[in-house]
Amino acid sequence: MRKYQRRNFVKGLLFILPWLIGFAVFTVYPIIASLYFSFTEYHVTTKPQWIGLENYKKLFSDVLFVKSLTNTLYYAAGLVPIGLVVGLVLALLLVQPLKEIIFYRGIIYFPSIVPAYAFATIGIWFFHPYLGFINHILGFFGIDGPMWLSDENWAKFTIILLSQWGAGGTALIYMAAIKDIPRELYEAAILDGATRWQMFKKITFPLISPATLYYLVIATLGALQIFDLPQIMTEGGPANSTLSYVMYLYRHAFTYANMGYASAMAWILFIISMFLTFLIFRTSGRWVFYYGARR
Amino acid sequence: MKKLLLILTLIVLSTFAMAEVVEIVFWHSMSNPVDKKSIEESVAKFNETHPNIKVKVVLVPGTETEVTKLMTAVAAGTGPDVYYLDRFTVAQRAHQGVLECLEDYLVQLGVDVKELKSKYFDFAIAEATYNGKLYALPWDTDVRVLYYNKKLFKKAGLDPDKPPVTIDELDEYAEKLTIIKNGRIEQLGFVPWFQQGWHYTWGWAFGGKFYDEKMQKLCFADDPKIIASFKWQKKYADKYGMKNIGAFESAYTGANLNPFLAGKLAMVVDGNWFLAQIRTFAPKDFEFGIAPIPYPVYGEAGSTWAGGWSLVIPKGAKHPKEAAEFILYMATEGQVKYAIDTYHLPTYKEAIPGLVKADPMQKYFAELLPKAHCRPVIPVGALLWDKLTEARDYILWGKKTVEQALRDAQEEVQEALDKALGKK
């Protein structure tokens, strides 16, 4: 490194120093600290005591830990694909050449800015077994609607359905990706006599795959951390059927002040998240296409 | 220039004058408007009579065993000076190192602690003590009774002046008072676990014992009477179905609605404080009665249990001495006023006459107090509560047998208790 290069480097460092400090203090340090705490018994107001792998051993014989983990995987398995379909369908509708499309775009995105608490409270009434809107509508078709949140077999699915209120965000990303696809590809396809479905399958879907990659990663991480809806609507009930991983972690960390145990849980979730993200990226080479780039 | 100097001096002087006033922060969770107002008025009076101390009240919502905000604030060094803590958890929080020893500061203030203790009911002092020292001063207390809707009794052809006395009668009445149409519960006679129908309520009504003080051993899982109390509750879950009960209940979540006040639940076990709510929120023509908690033949007649809150100084409080002065004021004079304003039962004996004078109906509750049970005074009281509640849910939802659920809870809490007592 030459002298002026070094000076530039130092200057550059100085410029990003505020961010570096923030990153080190508020992100790196807590991560490392939680790794240390996960090997200790730590009750926040007392000093942490080293107990080795004890927390991790205890976790796997903890019934609620296993329950909350399977619940969370269920959430992820439902939220990610359903969210993808809903978001994509909305996006396809929102690129239709209509005059008042801007208005529709606004409406579709609107629910995403409603705070979770307000939405959850409305959701309770929306899905109320006797008085709710959904079961009322189902009643018109002679269907005796399920108990939704009061039924342990339906409660998780109810939350997955309700989460689709946030699909406007996904739709927006897909909409942008669809609008980026060059017109001439479709024109050529029409000349060749392709159907709409063929165009979607062969042109649209492959060319928005970078957006799909982004969606899969973000949605998976988000689903693994699901917290607010079940916390507000059911507090984990009935019979722990909606208890998510992060809710259980939160309980140990803050209600029971069991910070060591909670840290161990956080690290296991971190490893699961890393693994799933790695998996998605690893397979992405096979199904993600960048227009104009060589494969 | 002179003027400027004068202004500067004034500013400097005034900051000095202000610095003499110590500000202490008081967190409490009584969001009920009646309770909140009484506390605020007492604080205002304290601020007036103690010009050197200024108390700032902050409303911090929370539930009995949930102290999330306190824990985080104490760990971060931003905790309050005075905190409103559920009394049966004092020993546990003191053991966890969240509380300052209040007794030390009371001694510094020149208070005769022994004499002070004698002014409160014994169970309240026992709950406020950890390792032989006061960590809290008791605030209010409460008892649980059976409330029933006289109008619904008449409609069902029952005598409104004869509430159920035994468990068998309770079951029979509950059956008669329940209306189910097209598989939907329209009106419920009774559900044991609603409101204050806790594990302790029924365990004691059935004559059971939760904790052996001499042996320092939990014994509920081995007590046939407590097992019977849970089996009886499970019968209700089986009869109506948890899903249907959940659907009935969920119409009352979110908003401050109560199925009993709405005339949809005929009988309920609730605390004495519920009386004030009935008076405030029930329709004008609401007719209700109060009765002792029903019991089986082998159980305890007229059983009840007392809980209540207390005032503590969290660890790391900036002005613990002033906080102790404030707590002393609130737990004595403040309690006298609180009892009259809110009809909460006091733990401070001198407050009883004022309460009974303000509301003669309270005499019924006050007379239950000397016989009332209190929860085991152990350093894992909050954990025991949570685990019993968890066990109850497992039982009601049919996830575990009564015996298994209680056994699991007992083993887990005993392990934590042994650890806390230094036996392991």
mmCIF file of C-alpha atoms in Angstrom, chain B residues 92-219:
data_model
loop_
_atom_site.group_PDB
_atom_site.id
_atom_site.type_symbol
_atom_site.label_atom_id
_atom_site.label_comp_id
_atom_site.label_asym_id
_atom_site.label_seq_id
_atom_site.Cartn_x
_atom_site.Cartn_y
_atom_site.Cartn_z
ATOM 1 C CA GLN B 92 -38.588 -15.363 44.622
ATOM 2 C CA ARG B 93 -37.574 -11.922 43.357
ATOM 3 C CA ALA B 94 -35.508 -11.246 46.484
ATOM 4 C CA HIS B 95 -33.770 -14.570 45.935
ATOM 5 C CA GLN B 96 -33.068 -13.620 42.307
ATOM 6 C CA GLY B 97 -31.426 -10.417 43.543
ATOM 7 C CA VAL B 98 -33.957 -8.062 42.000
ATOM 8 C CA LEU B 99 -34.900 -6.359 45.278
ATOM 9 C CA GLU B 100 -33.173 -4.181 47.852
ATOM 10 C CA CYS B 101 -33.689 -5.123 51.480
ATOM 11 C CA LEU B 102 -36.423 -2.709 52.595
ATOM 12 C CA GLU B 103 -35.918 -3.448 56.294
ATOM 13 C CA ASP B 104 -32.388 -1.986 56.276
ATOM 14 C CA TYR B 105 -33.691 1.334 55.007
ATOM 15 C CA LEU B 106 -36.645 1.349 57.403
ATOM 16 C CA VAL B 107 -34.157 0.931 60.266
ATOM 17 C CA GLN B 108 -32.155 3.866 58.880
ATOM 18 C CA LEU B 109 -35.341 5.937 59.009
ATOM 19 C CA GLY B 110 -35.673 5.041 62.680
ATOM 20 C CA VAL B 111 -38.727 2.830 62.277
ATOM 21 C CA ASP B 112 -39.479 0.209 64.934
ATOM 22 C CA VAL B 113 -39.802 -2.711 62.522
ATOM 23 C CA LYS B 114 -41.178 -5.135 65.086
ATOM 24 C CA GLU B 115 -43.975 -2.780 66.016
ATOM 25 C CA LEU B 116 -44.666 -1.992 62.370
ATOM 26 C CA LYS B 117 -44.994 -5.691 61.530
ATOM 27 C CA SER B 118 -47.593 -6.185 64.256
ATOM 28 C CA LYS B 119 -49.882 -3.712 62.513
ATOM 29 C CA TYR B 120 -50.360 -6.050 59.539
ATOM 30 C CA PHE B 121 -51.985 -9.445 59.168
ATOM 31 C CA ASP B 122 -49.446 -12.212 59.789
ATOM 32 C CA PHE B 123 -49.787 -13.915 56.404
ATOM 33 C CA ALA B 124 -49.040 -10.638 54.626
ATOM 34 C CA ILE B 125 -45.861 -10.091 56.636
ATOM 35 C CA ALA B 126 -44.830 -13.714 56.029
ATOM 36 C CA GLU B 127 -45.175 -13.198 52.292
ATOM 37 C CA ALA B 128 -43.157 -9.964 52.415
ATOM 38 C CA THR B 129 -40.248 -11.573 54.257
ATOM 39 C CA TYR B 130 -37.213 -13.330 52.815
ATOM 40 C CA ASN B 131 -34.412 -14.790 54.960
ATOM 41 C CA GLY B 132 -35.966 -13.221 58.054
ATOM 42 C CA LYS B 133 -35.944 -9.682 56.681
ATOM 43 C CA LEU B 134 -38.662 -7.485 55.207
ATOM 44 C CA TYR B 135 -38.201 -6.994 51.478
ATOM 45 C CA ALA B 136 -41.598 -5.393 51.006
ATOM 46 C CA LEU B 137 -44.414 -3.737 52.865
ATOM 47 C CA PRO B 138 -47.809 -5.297 52.200
ATOM 48 C CA TRP B 139 -50.362 -3.379 50.198
ATOM 49 C CA ASP B 140 -53.908 -4.665 49.702
ATOM 50 C CA THR B 141 -55.209 -8.190 49.981
ATOM 51 C CA ASP B 142 -58.240 -10.039 48.673
ATOM 52 C CA VAL B 143 -60.436 -13.087 49.093
ATOM 53 C CA ARG B 144 -62.329 -15.235 46.629
ATOM 54 C CA VAL B 145 -66.035 -16.067 46.761
ATOM 55 C CA LEU B 146 -68.797 -17.379 44.517
ATOM 56 C CA TYR B 147 -70.847 -14.749 42.668
ATOM 57 C CA TYR B 148 -74.154 -15.793 41.138
ATOM 58 C CA ASN B 149 -76.767 -14.114 38.986
ATOM 59 C CA LYS B 150 -80.143 -14.127 40.763
ATOM 60 C CA LYS B 151 -82.152 -13.359 37.640
ATOM 61 C CA LEU B 152 -80.770 -16.356 35.785
ATOM 62 C CA PHE B 153 -81.490 -18.477 38.865
ATOM 63 C CA LYS B 154 -85.153 -17.412 38.766
ATOM 64 C CA LYS B 155 -85.377 -18.079 35.039
ATOM 65 C CA ALA B 156 -84.038 -21.602 35.539
ATOM 66 C CA GLY B 157 -86.515 -22.208 38.340
ATOM 67 C CA LEU B 158 -83.929 -22.101 41.116
ATOM 68 C CA ASP B 159 -84.349 -20.290 44.429
ATOM 69 C CA PRO B 160 -82.299 -17.077 44.132
ATOM 70 C CA ASP B 161 -81.660 -17.069 47.878
ATOM 71 C CA LYS B 162 -80.209 -20.576 47.955
ATOM 72 C CA PRO B 163 -76.803 -20.603 46.246
ATOM 73 C CA PRO B 164 -75.082 -23.995 45.884
ATOM 74 C CA VAL B 165 -73.261 -25.147 49.025
ATOM 75 C CA THR B 166 -71.649 -28.419 47.989
ATOM 76 C CA ILE B 167 -69.843 -29.418 44.798
ATOM 77 C CA ASP B 168 -72.732 -31.755 43.923
ATOM 78 C CA GLU B 169 -75.210 -28.894 44.158
ATOM 79 C CA LEU B 170 -72.889 -26.704 42.124
ATOM 80 C CA ASP B 171 -72.748 -29.334 39.354
ATOM 81 C CA GLU B 172 -76.523 -29.737 39.424
ATOM 82 C CA TYR B 173 -77.153 -25.966 39.233
ATOM 83 C CA ALA B 174 -74.541 -25.521 36.507
ATOM 84 C CA GLU B 175 -76.361 -28.098 34.415
ATOM 85 C CA LYS B 176 -79.707 -26.337 34.864
ATOM 86 C CA LEU B 177 -78.265 -22.908 34.089
ATOM 87 C CA THR B 178 -76.521 -23.884 30.864
ATOM 88 C CA ILE B 179 -78.227 -23.226 27.530
ATOM 89 C CA ILE B 180 -76.820 -24.874 24.419
ATOM 90 C CA LYS B 181 -78.481 -24.234 21.063
ATOM 91 C CA ASN B 182 -77.379 -25.913 17.816
ATOM 92 C CA GLY B 183 -74.175 -26.983 19.493
ATOM 93 C CA ARG B 184 -73.357 -23.430 20.520
ATOM 94 C CA ILE B 185 -73.054 -22.375 24.127
ATOM 95 C CA GLU B 186 -75.435 -19.456 24.588
ATOM 96 C CA GLN B 187 -75.329 -19.357 28.349
ATOM 97 C CA LEU B 188 -72.986 -21.121 30.743
ATOM 98 C CA GLY B 189 -73.974 -22.163 34.250
ATOM 99 C CA PHE B 190 -70.495 -22.495 35.605
ATOM 100 C CA VAL B 191 -66.933 -23.317 34.600
ATOM 101 C CA PRO B 192 -64.526 -24.006 37.488
ATOM 102 C CA TRP B 193 -61.425 -22.355 36.037
ATOM 103 C CA PHE B 194 -62.925 -19.043 34.911
ATOM 104 C CA GLN B 195 -61.663 -15.855 36.614
ATOM 105 C CA GLN B 196 -60.426 -16.717 40.124
ATOM 106 C CA GLY B 197 -61.151 -20.446 39.970
ATOM 107 C CA TRP B 198 -57.443 -21.208 40.176
ATOM 108 C CA HIS B 199 -55.725 -24.468 41.072
ATOM 109 C CA TYR B 200 -55.277 -23.124 44.605
ATOM 110 C CA THR B 201 -58.965 -22.159 44.914
ATOM 111 C CA TRP B 202 -60.183 -25.692 44.250
ATOM 112 C CA GLY B 203 -57.228 -27.478 45.837
ATOM 113 C CA TRP B 204 -58.042 -25.813 49.156
ATOM 114 C CA ALA B 205 -61.807 -26.127 48.753
ATOM 115 C CA PHE B 206 -61.288 -29.869 48.347
ATOM 116 C CA GLY B 207 -59.254 -29.834 51.568
ATOM 117 C CA GLY B 208 -55.891 -30.427 49.881
ATOM 118 C CA LYS B 209 -52.366 -29.382 50.826
ATOM 119 C CA PHE B 210 -49.783 -28.046 48.376
ATOM 120 C CA TYR B 211 -46.632 -27.666 50.442
ATOM 121 C CA ASP B 212 -45.180 -29.269 53.530
ATOM 122 C CA GLU B 213 -43.334 -26.480 55.343
ATOM 123 C CA LYS B 214 -41.523 -28.693 57.837
ATOM 124 C CA MET B 215 -40.068 -31.010 55.233
ATOM 125 C CA GLN B 216 -39.723 -28.174 52.681
ATOM 126 C CA LYS B 217 -41.356 -30.500 50.171
ATOM 127 C CA LEU B 218 -44.145 -29.888 47.684
ATOM 128 C CA CYS B 219 -46.814 -32.519 48.140
#
